[in-house]
Amino acid sequence: MKIIVLGTEEQFREFRQKTLPEASETFFLPNFKELKSAPQASVIFDLSFEPTTERIETLTGLNKPVFINSLVNTLKELYLPQHIIRINAWPGFLSRFVVEAATGYQQQNTMAQATFQLLQWPYQIVPDTPGMVSARIIAMIINEAYFSLGEGVSSKQEIDTAMKLGTSYPLGPFEWSEKIGIKNIYKLLVKLNSTSNRYTVAPMLEKEASAF
């Protein structure tokens, strides 16, 4: 089984934390344009996916399962074909025991299940919605932490400590924000807020995101 991984070196390191079948070969491509001259593969993971016309057209033309790291844009919105599947590959999420994947059609669902079984990865199929499930929850927690910070409730370090002690989370909201990237959190919250005011972005979060 040959696997192509598109992304940064950091993303590739996290991908390599996943257990892979003994007979598999993994090819890392830091540059998307290298895909056209890459070896034939059974599956492709685009961990640095951006919804550009060129990228979508290239991935659409591939006759194999393609998993894209897309938390903000859905398959339906991008009019993606049935061999392309969304996964949650934010920093810290891909290496988790269970892979979170979103499908829009039965064929995608079947393809995702077959591929994860070949990879021997536990997985969870979720609806094709912005943020899926876990990223949406984490983004909300981080946003509420920024509201608390803006109201002077406590410091970042104290809020992180309280969250870890109170919920046994491995990271506090500000630690999560730093790991995932404040810009990623901000983009998802803006998208979610377009349909629900539950996701109104905290002013301090927006200010920090605009600095990047």
Coordinates of C-alpha atoms in Angstrom, one line a residue:
M1 CA 0.0 0.0 0.0
K2 CA 1.5 3.3 -1.1
I3 CA 0.5 6.5 0.7
I4 CA 1.2 10.1 -0.3
V5 CA 1.2 12.8 2.4
L6 CA 1.0 16.4 1.3
G7 CA 1.9 18.9 4.1
T8 CA 4.5 20.5 6.2
E9 CA 7.3 18.6 8.0
E10 CA 5.5 19.0 11.3
Q11 CA 2.3 17.6 9.8
F12 CA 4.2 14.6 8.4
R13 CA 5.8 13.9 11.8
E14 CA 2.4 13.8 13.4
F15 CA 1.1 11.6 10.6
R16 CA 4.0 9.2 11.2
Q17 CA 2.8 8.8 14.8
K18 CA -0.1 6.8 13.4
T19 CA 0.5 3.0 13.2
L20 CA 0.7 2.0 9.5
P21 CA 0.5 -1.5 8.0
E22 CA 3.9 -3.2 7.7
A23 CA 3.8 -3.5 3.9
S24 CA 2.9 0.2 3.4
E25 CA 5.2 2.9 1.8
T26 CA 4.8 6.5 2.7
F27 CA 5.9 9.4 0.4
F28 CA 6.1 12.9 1.8
L29 CA 5.5 15.9 -0.5
P30 CA 6.1 19.3 0.9
N31 CA 5.0 21.0 -2.3
F32 CA 1.6 20.3 -3.8
K33 CA 2.9 20.7 -7.4
E34 CA 5.1 17.6 -6.9
L35 CA 1.9 15.5 -6.8
K36 CA 1.8 15.5 -10.6
S37 CA 5.1 13.7 -10.8
A38 CA 4.7 11.6 -7.7
P39 CA 4.6 7.7 -7.7
Q40 CA 1.2 6.1 -8.1
A41 CA -0.4 5.7 -4.6
S42 CA -3.4 3.9 -3.1
V43 CA -4.4 6.8 -1.0
I44 CA -3.5 10.5 -0.6
F45 CA -3.7 12.7 2.5
D46 CA -3.6 16.4 1.8
L47 CA -2.9 17.8 5.2
S48 CA -2.2 21.4 4.0
F49 CA -5.3 21.6 1.8
E50 CA -6.4 25.0 0.6
P51 CA -9.6 25.5 -1.5
T52 CA -7.8 26.9 -4.6
T53 CA -9.1 26.2 -8.1
E54 CA -5.9 24.5 -9.1
R55 CA -5.8 22.2 -6.1
I56 CA -9.4 21.2 -6.3
E57 CA -9.1 20.4 -10.0
T58 CA -6.0 18.3 -9.4
L59 CA -7.5 16.3 -6.5
T60 CA -10.8 15.9 -8.4
G61 CA -8.9 14.3 -11.3
L62 CA -7.4 11.6 -9.1
N63 CA -9.1 8.2 -9.2
K64 CA -8.3 7.1 -5.6
P65 CA -9.3 8.1 -2.0
V66 CA -8.2 11.6 -1.1
F67 CA -8.4 12.8 2.5
I68 CA -8.2 16.6 2.9
N69 CA -7.6 18.5 6.1
S70 CA -10.6 20.9 5.8
L71 CA -12.3 22.1 9.0
V72 CA -13.9 25.3 7.7
N73 CA -15.1 24.3 4.2
T74 CA -17.4 21.4 3.7
L75 CA -17.5 18.9 0.8
K76 CA -20.9 20.2 -0.3
E77 CA -19.7 23.8 -0.4
L78 CA -16.7 23.0 -2.5
Y79 CA -18.6 20.7 -4.8
L80 CA -16.1 18.0 -4.3
P81 CA -16.5 14.5 -5.9
Q82 CA -17.2 11.4 -4.1
H83 CA -13.6 10.1 -3.7
I84 CA -12.6 13.1 -1.6
I85 CA -13.2 12.9 2.2
R86 CA -12.7 15.5 4.9
I87 CA -10.7 14.7 8.0
N88 CA -9.8 16.6 11.2
A89 CA -6.0 17.0 10.9
W90 CA -5.5 20.1 13.0
P91 CA -2.3 19.9 15.0
G92 CA -2.8 17.5 17.8
F93 CA -5.8 15.8 16.3
L94 CA -4.5 13.6 13.5
S95 CA -2.3 11.6 15.9
R96 CA -5.3 10.8 18.2
F97 CA -6.4 7.2 18.4
V98 CA -9.6 7.8 16.5
V99 CA -9.6 9.6 13.1
E100 CA -12.6 12.0 12.6
A101 CA -13.9 12.0 9.0
A102 CA -16.8 13.7 7.3
T103 CA -18.6 12.3 4.3
G104 CA -21.5 13.6 2.2
Y105 CA -22.5 10.6 0.2
Q106 CA -22.8 6.8 0.8
Q107 CA -19.9 6.2 -1.7
Q108 CA -17.6 8.4 0.4
N109 CA -18.7 6.7 3.5
T110 CA -18.0 3.3 2.0
M111 CA -14.6 4.4 0.6
A112 CA -13.6 6.0 4.0
Q113 CA -14.5 2.9 5.9
A114 CA -12.6 0.6 3.4
T115 CA -9.5 2.8 3.5
F116 CA -9.4 3.1 7.3
Q117 CA -9.8 -0.7 7.6
L118 CA -6.8 -1.1 5.3
L119 CA -4.8 1.3 7.4
Q120 CA -6.0 -0.4 10.5
W121 CA -7.1 3.0 12.0
P122 CA -10.1 3.4 14.3
Y123 CA -12.3 6.1 12.9
Q124 CA -15.6 8.0 13.4
I125 CA -17.7 9.2 10.5
V126 CA -19.4 12.5 11.3
P127 CA -21.7 14.9 9.3
D128 CA -20.2 17.1 6.6
T129 CA -20.5 20.3 8.7
P130 CA -17.9 23.1 9.5
G131 CA -15.7 22.0 12.4
M132 CA -17.1 18.5 12.4
V133 CA -17.5 17.6 16.1
S134 CA -14.2 17.8 18.1
A135 CA -12.8 20.9 16.4
R136 CA -16.1 22.7 16.9
I137 CA -16.1 21.9 20.6
I138 CA -12.5 22.9 21.1
A139 CA -13.1 26.2 19.2
M140 CA -16.0 27.0 21.5
I141 CA -14.0 26.3 24.6
I142 CA -11.1 28.5 23.4
N143 CA -13.5 31.3 22.5
E144 CA -15.2 31.2 25.9
A145 CA -11.7 31.3 27.5
Y146 CA -10.9 34.5 25.5
F147 CA -14.2 36.0 26.7
S148 CA -13.2 35.3 30.3
L149 CA -9.7 36.7 29.7
G150 CA -11.2 39.9 28.2
E151 CA -13.5 40.3 31.3
G152 CA -10.5 40.1 33.6
V153 CA -11.6 36.8 35.2
S154 CA -8.1 35.4 35.3
S155 CA -4.8 35.0 33.4
K156 CA -4.2 32.7 30.5
Q157 CA -2.0 30.4 32.7
E158 CA -4.6 30.2 35.5
I159 CA -7.4 29.5 33.1
D160 CA -5.3 26.7 31.4
T161 CA -4.5 25.2 34.8
A162 CA -8.1 25.4 36.0
M163 CA -9.3 23.7 32.8
K164 CA -6.8 20.9 33.0
L165 CA -7.5 20.2 36.7
G166 CA -11.3 20.5 36.3
T167 CA -11.8 18.4 33.2
S168 CA -8.6 16.3 32.9
Y169 CA -8.0 17.8 29.4
P170 CA -4.4 17.3 28.3
L171 CA -4.2 21.0 27.4
G172 CA -5.8 24.2 28.5
P173 CA -7.7 26.4 26.0
F174 CA -4.8 28.8 25.4
E175 CA -2.4 25.9 25.1
W176 CA -4.8 24.4 22.5
S177 CA -5.0 27.8 20.7
E178 CA -1.2 28.0 20.5
K179 CA -0.9 24.4 19.2
I180 CA -3.7 24.6 16.7
G181 CA -3.0 28.2 15.6
I182 CA -5.2 31.1 16.6
K183 CA -5.9 31.9 12.9
N184 CA -7.4 28.4 12.4
I185 CA -9.6 28.9 15.4
Y186 CA -10.7 32.3 14.2
K187 CA -11.6 31.2 10.7
L188 CA -13.7 28.3 12.0
L189 CA -15.5 30.6 14.5
V190 CA -16.3 33.2 11.8
K191 CA -17.7 30.4 9.7
L192 CA -19.8 29.0 12.5
N193 CA -21.0 32.5 13.5
S194 CA -22.4 33.1 10.0
T195 CA -25.2 30.7 10.9
S196 CA -25.4 30.9 14.7
N197 CA -24.6 33.7 17.2
R198 CA -23.6 31.1 19.7
Y199 CA -20.2 31.4 18.0
T200 CA -19.7 35.2 18.2
V201 CA -16.0 35.7 18.3
A202 CA -14.4 37.0 21.5
P203 CA -12.9 40.5 20.9
M204 CA -9.5 39.5 22.3
L205 CA -9.4 36.4 20.2
E206 CA -10.2 38.4 17.1
K207 CA -7.5 40.9 18.0
E208 CA -4.8 38.2 18.5
A209 CA -5.8 36.5 15.2
S210 CA -5.6 39.8 13.3
A211 CA -2.0 40.2 14.5
F212 CA -0.9 37.1 12.4

